[in-house]
């Protein structure tokens, strides 16, 4: 069954049992490429949740009073440690998540970007001042006829204990979207990683302590819904960051805000890529394949619908068929691998169900990723790259997030028709256009109802200095993760009006 995953509270590893809790339900952490059980996670560790919030509450006064430059020194050292342990962390992601080694390295690299950006906290937290906003004459000395000046300033101050709840698909990066900026701004933090991939997160937190983060500033609790609900309604918690599916994002946003917390909840997605007849064909194939099949389609920025405009299908369908069929589906650490497994058996069954529904609804199956039709290892949670043509509104494969390597091709005659089809979606994470026309690109950028736009880029992932800017049901809240939004989310404004007599 593998060892039980530790909690990390008050600067050290511990367990629900050691904290006096009774063993509740557990979740098996499984290597999806082999089916091997590598660990088990406690799902109901509410004692740990309570202890973690308490450790964070106790650590807050000292940490928030530590000068921001000193707080950032810890993150500078942490960045160096992440570089030193880069391959170890990537290997851990391959093992518990199944990504290819190249994708796992991307996960760690984009996470390190967030740590680097958090070191800009001295600038990002800076307030503003405006002298002489008014004059007061009531206490004026007789020689001072113009009155006594009143100045005003706004400071940005940390909130207190913040909580982060993260999904399975980026085990290292998504936690790093949250806690480095939160602690750089002077908050303390409780991380609740996905029960499916807790091991990389525990190591990430442990390394932060090796870098010199004081006990209690960053804590980690494993668990499922009961632990999440206890954390997001806890009276000592001030803010909640969530990344995961839309169903849970909506629940967390409503529950946390009803309990008076500040919340930012990133949800699911269904992302469209519009291919214009004037696009560079090589760039389209490279961009669409990377977007639809990278990370086995398990990215909230995965392009899962390609809208082929005008005569595009005549060249796009044969080329995507040829390239997708050549992707090697194997374990993430196998030489020459192009695509690893999906996260677990449940996901695999769900994705295969979507493929069946596409066939039943009359879409044309151009590339079949089902076992038997596609070469893949016998054991493990594998689904091959799959492409449907002639997908139409109303089909389940077009309406719902599949979160697997399934690309749906929709045919439209004009850019405006493509935009109308795309904008019907209840999601609004990202949209992409491939074109060589500045006019088309600008029209797309202007009218796309999405928060992240790619122009000749298959995965328009914002670097850490920009907000991760989903719209519609891909996001609940107003301040996004990353960028200046993150520093605003993790700080409160305090206005000071001053008069010296
Ligand atoms: P998920 O919603 O199932 O789980 C996310 C987290 O919520 C986990 O930590 C889980 O333990 C917890 N959780 C699950 N059910 C809960 C419940 N009923 N109550 C309280 N907490 C609960 O998501 P997942 O399957 O881990 O991740 C995939 C989803 O995440 C996809 O929908 C994907 O699009 C989305 N995602 C979004 C972004 C983004 O930035 N918008 C980024 C990555 C992933």
XYZ file of C-alpha atoms and ligand atoms in Angstrom:
545
model
C 0.000 0.000 0.000
C 3.007 2.301 0.493
C 3.710 4.651 3.371
C 1.224 7.133 4.764
C 1.875 10.670 3.491
C 3.002 13.034 6.237
C 1.416 16.281 7.288
C 3.874 19.175 7.625
C 2.913 21.418 10.537
C 4.880 23.897 12.640
C 8.117 23.194 10.761
C 8.109 19.404 10.927
C 6.595 16.264 9.513
C 3.797 14.752 11.603
C 0.659 12.636 11.162
C -3.029 12.722 12.007
C -2.488 9.859 14.457
C 0.432 11.612 16.187
C -1.900 14.595 16.687
C -4.467 12.374 18.389
C -6.793 11.929 15.411
C -8.301 8.562 14.575
C -7.596 6.956 11.226
C -10.373 7.861 8.808
C -10.757 7.291 5.091
C -7.593 7.172 2.995
C -6.768 7.632 -0.685
C -4.200 5.428 -2.455
C -1.521 7.425 -4.294
C -0.881 5.373 -7.435
C 1.746 5.645 -10.160
C -0.662 5.905 -13.123
C 1.906 4.493 -15.551
C 2.295 1.218 -13.658
C -0.645 0.904 -11.271
C 1.834 0.618 -8.386
C 0.526 1.994 -5.052
C 3.237 4.276 -3.780
C 1.620 5.843 -0.705
C -1.678 6.544 0.991
C -3.149 9.893 2.019
C -5.421 10.589 4.971
C -8.640 12.142 3.715
C -10.277 13.144 6.998
C -7.305 14.678 8.845
C -9.251 17.391 10.650
C -6.984 17.380 13.707
C -4.131 18.193 11.349
C -6.155 20.969 9.715
C -6.858 22.492 13.121
C -3.193 22.175 14.177
C -1.990 23.690 10.888
C -4.234 26.748 11.161
C -3.165 27.174 14.787
C 0.541 26.941 13.853
C -0.019 29.517 11.114
C -1.972 31.806 13.463
C 0.805 31.683 16.068
C 3.525 32.329 13.455
C 1.752 35.327 11.902
C 2.729 38.166 14.300
C 6.464 37.388 14.080
C 6.506 36.706 10.355
C 4.442 39.754 9.393
C 6.783 41.921 11.510
C 9.859 40.486 9.733
C 11.061 43.066 7.159
C 9.894 42.186 3.657
C 13.489 42.123 2.402
C 14.357 39.466 4.995
C 11.289 37.447 4.022
C 12.464 37.538 0.418
C 15.953 36.340 1.402
C 14.340 33.018 2.336
C 12.797 32.841 -1.133
C 16.133 33.638 -2.809
C 17.661 30.678 -0.932
C 14.600 28.586 -1.764
C 15.031 29.267 -5.478
C 18.600 27.952 -5.260
C 17.386 24.819 -3.454
C 14.693 24.230 -6.081
C 17.379 24.455 -8.797
C 19.529 21.980 -6.846
C 16.625 19.544 -6.423
C 15.146 20.217 -9.881
C 15.548 16.691 -11.246
C 14.409 15.092 -7.977
C 11.174 17.120 -8.012
C 10.571 16.424 -11.714
C 11.126 12.708 -11.052
C 8.631 12.797 -8.196
C 6.029 14.391 -10.507
C 6.600 11.690 -13.146
C 6.079 9.029 -10.503
C 2.888 10.241 -8.850
C 1.312 12.108 -11.778
C 2.584 10.273 -14.866
C 3.745 13.290 -16.923
C 6.633 12.905 -19.334
C 9.968 14.010 -17.879
C 9.959 17.064 -20.208
C 6.503 18.105 -18.984
C 7.502 17.529 -15.344
C 10.546 19.768 -15.820
C 8.196 22.426 -17.227
C 6.007 22.085 -14.121
C 9.006 22.763 -11.833
C 10.451 25.531 -14.046
C 7.186 27.502 -14.193
C 6.890 27.053 -10.423
C 10.361 28.502 -9.876
C 9.285 31.512 -11.980
C 6.625 32.203 -9.328
C 9.194 32.089 -6.519
C 11.368 34.566 -8.423
C 8.399 36.860 -9.012
C 7.419 36.749 -5.323
C 10.840 38.267 -4.572
C 9.412 41.465 -6.090
C 7.193 41.784 -2.986
C 8.993 44.948 -1.720
C 7.865 46.713 -4.876
C 4.499 44.974 -5.248
C 3.464 45.687 -1.622
C 4.450 49.325 -1.747
C 1.693 51.752 -0.849
C 1.097 55.309 -2.132
C 1.061 58.692 -0.493
C -0.463 62.053 -1.324
C 0.712 64.974 0.819
C -1.458 68.003 1.499
C -4.829 66.463 0.701
C -6.470 69.110 2.929
C -5.698 71.912 5.393
C -6.947 72.358 8.919
C -7.256 75.821 10.437
C -8.735 74.922 13.854
C -5.402 74.430 15.683
C -3.452 76.850 13.527
C -0.745 79.049 15.053
C -1.469 82.707 14.444
C 1.558 83.120 12.164
C 0.490 80.084 10.027
C -2.306 81.615 7.949
C -2.517 78.794 5.423
C -3.475 76.175 8.031
C -1.962 72.859 9.084
C -1.373 70.361 6.295
C -3.088 66.980 6.235
C -1.392 64.114 4.411
C -2.796 60.788 3.346
C -1.259 57.429 2.534
C -2.380 53.916 1.765
C -0.314 51.006 3.101
C -0.664 47.424 1.931
C -0.586 45.032 4.877
C -0.742 41.216 5.113
C -4.030 39.501 5.921
C -3.114 36.689 8.328
C -3.611 32.960 7.729
C -4.243 32.082 4.062
C -5.279 28.697 2.698
C -4.501 27.128 -0.703
C -6.270 24.115 -2.227
C -4.671 22.680 -5.338
C -5.504 20.213 -8.166
C -3.606 17.150 -9.385
C -2.434 18.379 -12.767
C 0.523 20.611 -11.757
C 1.740 19.118 -8.458
C 4.642 21.561 -7.954
C 3.661 24.671 -9.925
C 0.112 25.379 -8.727
C 1.056 25.425 -5.003
C 3.843 27.829 -6.025
C 1.241 30.111 -7.650
C 0.008 30.687 -4.117
C 2.184 30.374 -1.053
C 5.450 32.155 -2.116
C 3.597 35.404 -2.855
C 1.403 34.982 0.227
C 4.387 34.543 2.579
C 6.504 37.178 0.807
C 3.671 39.615 1.596
C 3.875 38.626 5.291
C 1.041 36.094 5.570
C 1.234 32.575 6.918
C -0.151 29.692 4.913
C -1.841 26.273 4.994
C -1.556 24.237 1.779
C -3.982 21.384 1.045
C -2.593 19.644 -2.066
C -4.520 17.170 -4.221
C -4.833 13.800 -2.501
C -3.761 12.268 -5.833
C -0.295 13.927 -5.893
C 0.717 14.927 -2.338
C 4.337 13.699 -2.356
C 5.876 16.426 -4.544
C 4.033 19.067 -2.497
C 5.365 17.696 0.817
C 8.899 17.835 -0.597
C 8.292 21.368 -1.907
C 7.246 22.467 1.587
C 10.129 20.641 3.261
C 12.667 22.398 1.004
C 11.176 25.771 1.962
C 12.081 24.974 5.574
C 15.596 23.980 4.548
C 15.785 27.440 2.977
C 15.059 28.961 6.387
C 11.306 29.536 6.485
C 10.434 29.721 10.210
C 8.148 27.014 11.689
C 4.433 27.635 11.217
C 4.767 30.099 8.321
C 3.952 27.378 5.770
C 2.048 24.228 6.726
C 0.688 21.334 4.699
C -2.346 19.190 5.414
C -3.519 16.278 3.295
C -7.189 15.544 2.922
C -10.412 15.551 0.975
C -13.652 17.576 1.070
C -14.114 17.438 4.877
C -10.657 18.916 5.467
C -11.227 21.560 2.781
C -14.545 22.620 4.271
C -12.988 22.824 7.760
C -10.156 25.024 6.438
C -12.228 27.419 4.338
C -14.719 28.133 7.125
C -12.177 28.282 9.999
C -12.541 31.492 12.007
C -8.781 32.180 11.912
C -8.504 31.885 8.118
C -8.657 35.147 6.186
C -8.258 34.154 2.516
C -8.737 31.117 0.297
C -7.036 30.352 -3.027
C -8.412 27.419 -4.998
C -7.511 25.777 -8.306
C -9.506 22.810 -9.617
C -12.753 21.908 -11.373
C -15.614 24.376 -11.823
C -18.001 22.332 -9.681
C -15.664 22.537 -6.686
C -14.517 26.119 -7.460
C -18.118 27.305 -7.239
C -18.692 25.428 -3.982
C -15.493 26.814 -2.416
C -16.189 30.366 -3.580
C -19.733 30.362 -2.191
C -18.773 28.663 1.093
C -15.633 30.711 1.755
C -17.179 34.079 0.904
C -20.310 33.269 2.954
C -17.934 32.652 5.878
C -16.438 36.121 5.301
C -13.220 35.064 3.580
C -11.595 36.682 0.593
C -11.528 34.057 -2.193
C -10.043 33.458 -5.641
C -11.178 30.223 -7.289
C -9.805 29.048 -10.622
C -12.084 26.497 -12.306
C -12.291 24.204 -15.326
C -12.104 25.046 -19.008
C -13.000 24.177 -22.584
C -10.552 25.992 -24.813
C -10.943 26.811 -28.514
C -8.301 27.278 -31.199
C -9.419 29.030 -34.404
C -7.428 28.130 -37.521
C -7.705 30.617 -40.387
C -6.982 29.715 -44.034
C -4.070 32.218 -44.050
C -2.284 30.549 -41.066
C 1.221 29.100 -41.227
C 0.424 25.381 -41.485
C 3.536 24.116 -39.661
C 2.899 26.495 -36.748
C -0.722 25.294 -36.574
C 0.207 21.613 -36.387
C 2.942 22.209 -33.808
C 0.695 24.508 -31.714
C -2.462 22.377 -31.865
C -0.686 19.087 -31.119
C 1.174 20.601 -28.133
C -1.986 22.217 -26.809
C -4.387 19.272 -27.247
C -2.089 16.392 -26.269
C 0.556 17.971 -23.981
C 0.213 16.660 -20.400
C -2.226 14.124 -21.937
C -4.767 16.923 -22.334
C -4.855 17.484 -18.556
C -4.219 21.220 -18.575
C -6.697 23.981 -17.916
C -5.058 25.654 -20.944
C -5.389 22.556 -23.149
C -6.864 23.441 -26.540
C -9.610 20.863 -26.820
C -11.568 22.302 -29.771
C -10.068 23.340 -33.130
C -12.322 25.460 -35.320
C -11.208 24.927 -38.920
C -12.319 27.926 -40.986
C -13.056 27.755 -44.760
C -10.855 25.257 -46.625
C -8.602 24.526 -43.583
C -9.942 20.936 -43.110
C -8.537 19.923 -46.527
C -4.963 20.113 -45.203
C -5.471 20.167 -41.426
C -7.269 16.826 -41.067
C -4.705 14.715 -43.014
C -1.768 16.407 -41.268
C -3.114 16.193 -37.703
C -4.013 12.554 -38.378
C -0.470 11.781 -39.472
C 1.221 13.608 -36.544
C -1.175 12.453 -33.780
C -0.895 8.820 -34.852
C 2.915 9.024 -34.461
C 2.880 10.247 -30.825
C 4.413 7.536 -28.674
C 2.207 6.745 -25.661
C 4.284 5.320 -22.823
C 5.541 5.819 -19.268
C 6.708 9.368 -18.623
C 10.326 8.284 -18.161
C 10.510 6.016 -21.244
C 12.907 7.155 -23.977
C 11.164 8.855 -26.924
C 7.836 9.148 -25.068
C 5.435 11.772 -26.438
C 2.489 11.322 -24.102
C 2.176 9.737 -20.639
C -0.876 8.222 -18.912
C -3.868 10.101 -17.505
C -4.089 10.475 -13.741
C -6.144 7.437 -12.698
C -8.535 4.669 -13.740
C -11.544 6.878 -13.043
C -10.247 9.559 -15.439
C -9.422 6.945 -18.053
C -12.940 5.499 -17.878
C -14.438 9.013 -18.094
C -12.355 9.917 -21.165
C -13.139 6.621 -22.923
C -16.823 7.333 -22.163
C -16.497 10.698 -23.926
C -14.962 8.983 -26.968
C -17.883 6.523 -27.058
C -20.342 9.425 -26.836
C -18.610 11.229 -29.751
C -18.979 8.109 -31.902
C -22.626 7.650 -30.830
C -23.415 11.319 -31.563
C -22.150 10.943 -35.138
C -18.816 12.831 -35.040
C -16.141 11.412 -37.385
C -13.417 9.575 -35.440
C -10.250 10.502 -37.353
C -7.663 9.288 -34.819
C -8.765 6.599 -32.354
C -6.912 6.605 -28.995
C -8.801 3.690 -27.483
C -6.848 0.635 -26.369
C -6.658 -1.788 -29.256
C -6.701 1.016 -31.842
C -3.572 2.736 -30.486
C -0.268 1.260 -29.287
C 0.201 1.728 -25.524
C 1.448 -0.225 -22.505
C -0.944 -2.942 -21.330
C -0.857 -1.799 -17.688
C -1.498 1.730 -16.470
C -4.070 4.446 -17.181
C -3.365 5.123 -20.851
C -5.539 6.755 -23.495
C -4.031 7.600 -26.890
C -4.376 10.876 -28.805
C -7.886 11.093 -30.226
C -9.266 13.422 -32.938
C -12.906 13.875 -33.945
C -13.961 15.803 -37.065
C -17.405 17.237 -37.887
C -18.192 17.973 -34.234
C -21.358 20.045 -33.806
C -23.022 22.044 -31.009
C -25.038 19.845 -28.675
C -22.567 16.951 -28.769
C -21.251 16.099 -25.297
C -17.627 16.145 -26.505
C -18.077 19.819 -27.447
C -20.091 20.970 -24.455
C -18.129 19.477 -21.535
C -14.569 19.594 -20.244
C -13.010 16.195 -21.079
C -9.599 16.793 -19.437
C -7.937 14.156 -21.584
C -6.204 13.868 -24.991
C -9.305 14.327 -27.153
C -9.420 17.037 -29.850
C -12.742 18.018 -31.430
C -12.668 19.706 -34.853
C -15.586 22.008 -35.704
C -15.949 23.381 -39.237
C -17.006 27.014 -39.766
C -17.034 29.270 -42.815
C -15.907 32.624 -41.313
C -13.972 34.073 -38.378
C -17.144 35.661 -36.995
C -18.970 32.310 -37.073
C -15.977 30.736 -35.287
C -16.063 33.465 -32.631
C -19.809 32.959 -32.134
C -19.314 29.208 -31.630
C -16.440 29.766 -29.212
C -18.245 32.455 -27.215
C -21.227 30.126 -26.561
C -19.029 28.274 -24.060
C -19.772 28.656 -20.355
C -16.011 28.605 -19.797
C -13.621 31.451 -20.642
C -10.086 30.429 -19.801
C -8.266 30.834 -23.095
C -8.788 31.140 -26.851
C -6.244 30.900 -29.633
C -6.125 32.094 -33.246
C -3.680 30.944 -35.908
C -3.496 33.524 -38.696
C -1.043 35.630 -40.688
C -3.471 38.557 -40.767
C -3.153 41.335 -38.202
C -6.773 42.263 -38.931
C -8.021 38.749 -38.063
C -5.811 38.602 -34.973
C -7.083 41.937 -33.720
C -10.711 41.059 -34.417
C -10.251 37.789 -32.527
C -8.510 39.459 -29.589
C -11.254 42.076 -29.345
C -14.259 39.755 -29.486
C -13.019 36.574 -27.756
C -14.869 36.122 -24.440
C -11.841 34.638 -22.687
C -9.257 35.934 -20.228
C -6.147 34.580 -21.976
C -5.629 34.952 -25.741
C -3.024 33.211 -27.888
C -2.075 34.599 -31.289
C -0.134 31.881 -33.157
C 0.624 30.376 -29.716
C -1.056 27.071 -28.762
C -0.822 27.443 -24.969
C -0.936 31.144 -23.994
C 0.185 30.460 -20.411
C 0.922 33.743 -18.637
C 4.381 33.994 -17.105
C 4.383 34.642 -13.350
C 4.417 38.437 -13.733
C 1.003 38.303 -15.458
C -2.298 37.236 -13.893
C -3.742 33.810 -14.688
C -6.779 35.480 -16.025
C -9.708 33.088 -16.585
C -13.204 34.443 -17.250
C -16.779 33.169 -16.970
C -17.058 29.814 -15.159
C -13.283 29.322 -15.351
C -12.881 31.799 -12.487
C -14.764 32.960 -9.398
C -13.491 36.103 -7.713
C -11.873 39.305 -8.951
C -8.140 39.164 -8.178
C -6.445 36.331 -10.080
C -3.416 34.183 -9.191
C 0.021 35.571 -10.108
C 1.008 39.025 -11.343
C 0.160 42.175 -9.419
C -3.270 40.650 -8.723
C -1.630 38.108 -6.387
C 0.104 40.777 -4.284
C -3.208 42.660 -4.028
C -5.081 39.464 -3.132
C -2.670 38.662 -0.300
C -2.684 42.185 1.156
C -5.284 44.537 2.575
C -5.195 48.303 2.077
C -4.980 50.574 5.107
C -5.506 54.295 4.574
C -3.805 56.673 7.013
C -4.801 60.356 7.242
C -2.264 62.425 9.220
C -2.264 65.866 10.830
C 0.677 67.029 13.031
C -0.169 69.912 15.318
P -10.874 18.850 -8.329
O -11.807 20.002 -8.349
O -11.455 17.483 -8.334
O -9.925 18.917 -7.026
C -9.211 20.081 -6.706
C -9.019 20.166 -5.190
O -10.294 20.274 -4.558
C -8.325 18.944 -4.597
O -7.411 19.378 -3.633
C -9.479 18.162 -3.979
O -9.086 17.427 -2.840
C -10.461 19.244 -3.581
N -11.863 18.795 -3.653
C -12.405 17.888 -4.512
N -13.727 17.770 -4.295
C -14.041 18.610 -3.280
C -15.250 18.930 -2.608
N -16.406 18.350 -2.932
N -15.200 19.837 -1.606
C -14.042 20.430 -1.262
N -12.862 20.159 -1.878
C -12.851 19.267 -2.865
O -9.854 19.064 -9.556
P -8.727 18.079 -10.113
O -9.380 16.923 -10.793
O -7.699 17.836 -9.107
O -8.058 19.035 -11.233
C -8.557 19.147 -12.535
C -9.443 20.362 -12.704
O -8.721 21.535 -12.331
C -9.846 20.590 -14.155
O -11.199 20.965 -14.185
C -8.952 21.735 -14.604
O -9.470 22.506 -15.681
C -8.844 22.528 -13.348
N -7.677 23.396 -13.333
C -7.893 24.736 -13.451
C -6.820 25.610 -13.476
C -7.056 27.084 -13.631
O -6.140 27.851 -13.369
N -8.230 27.517 -14.039
C -5.513 25.109 -13.367
C -5.331 23.732 -13.211
C -6.432 22.881 -13.192
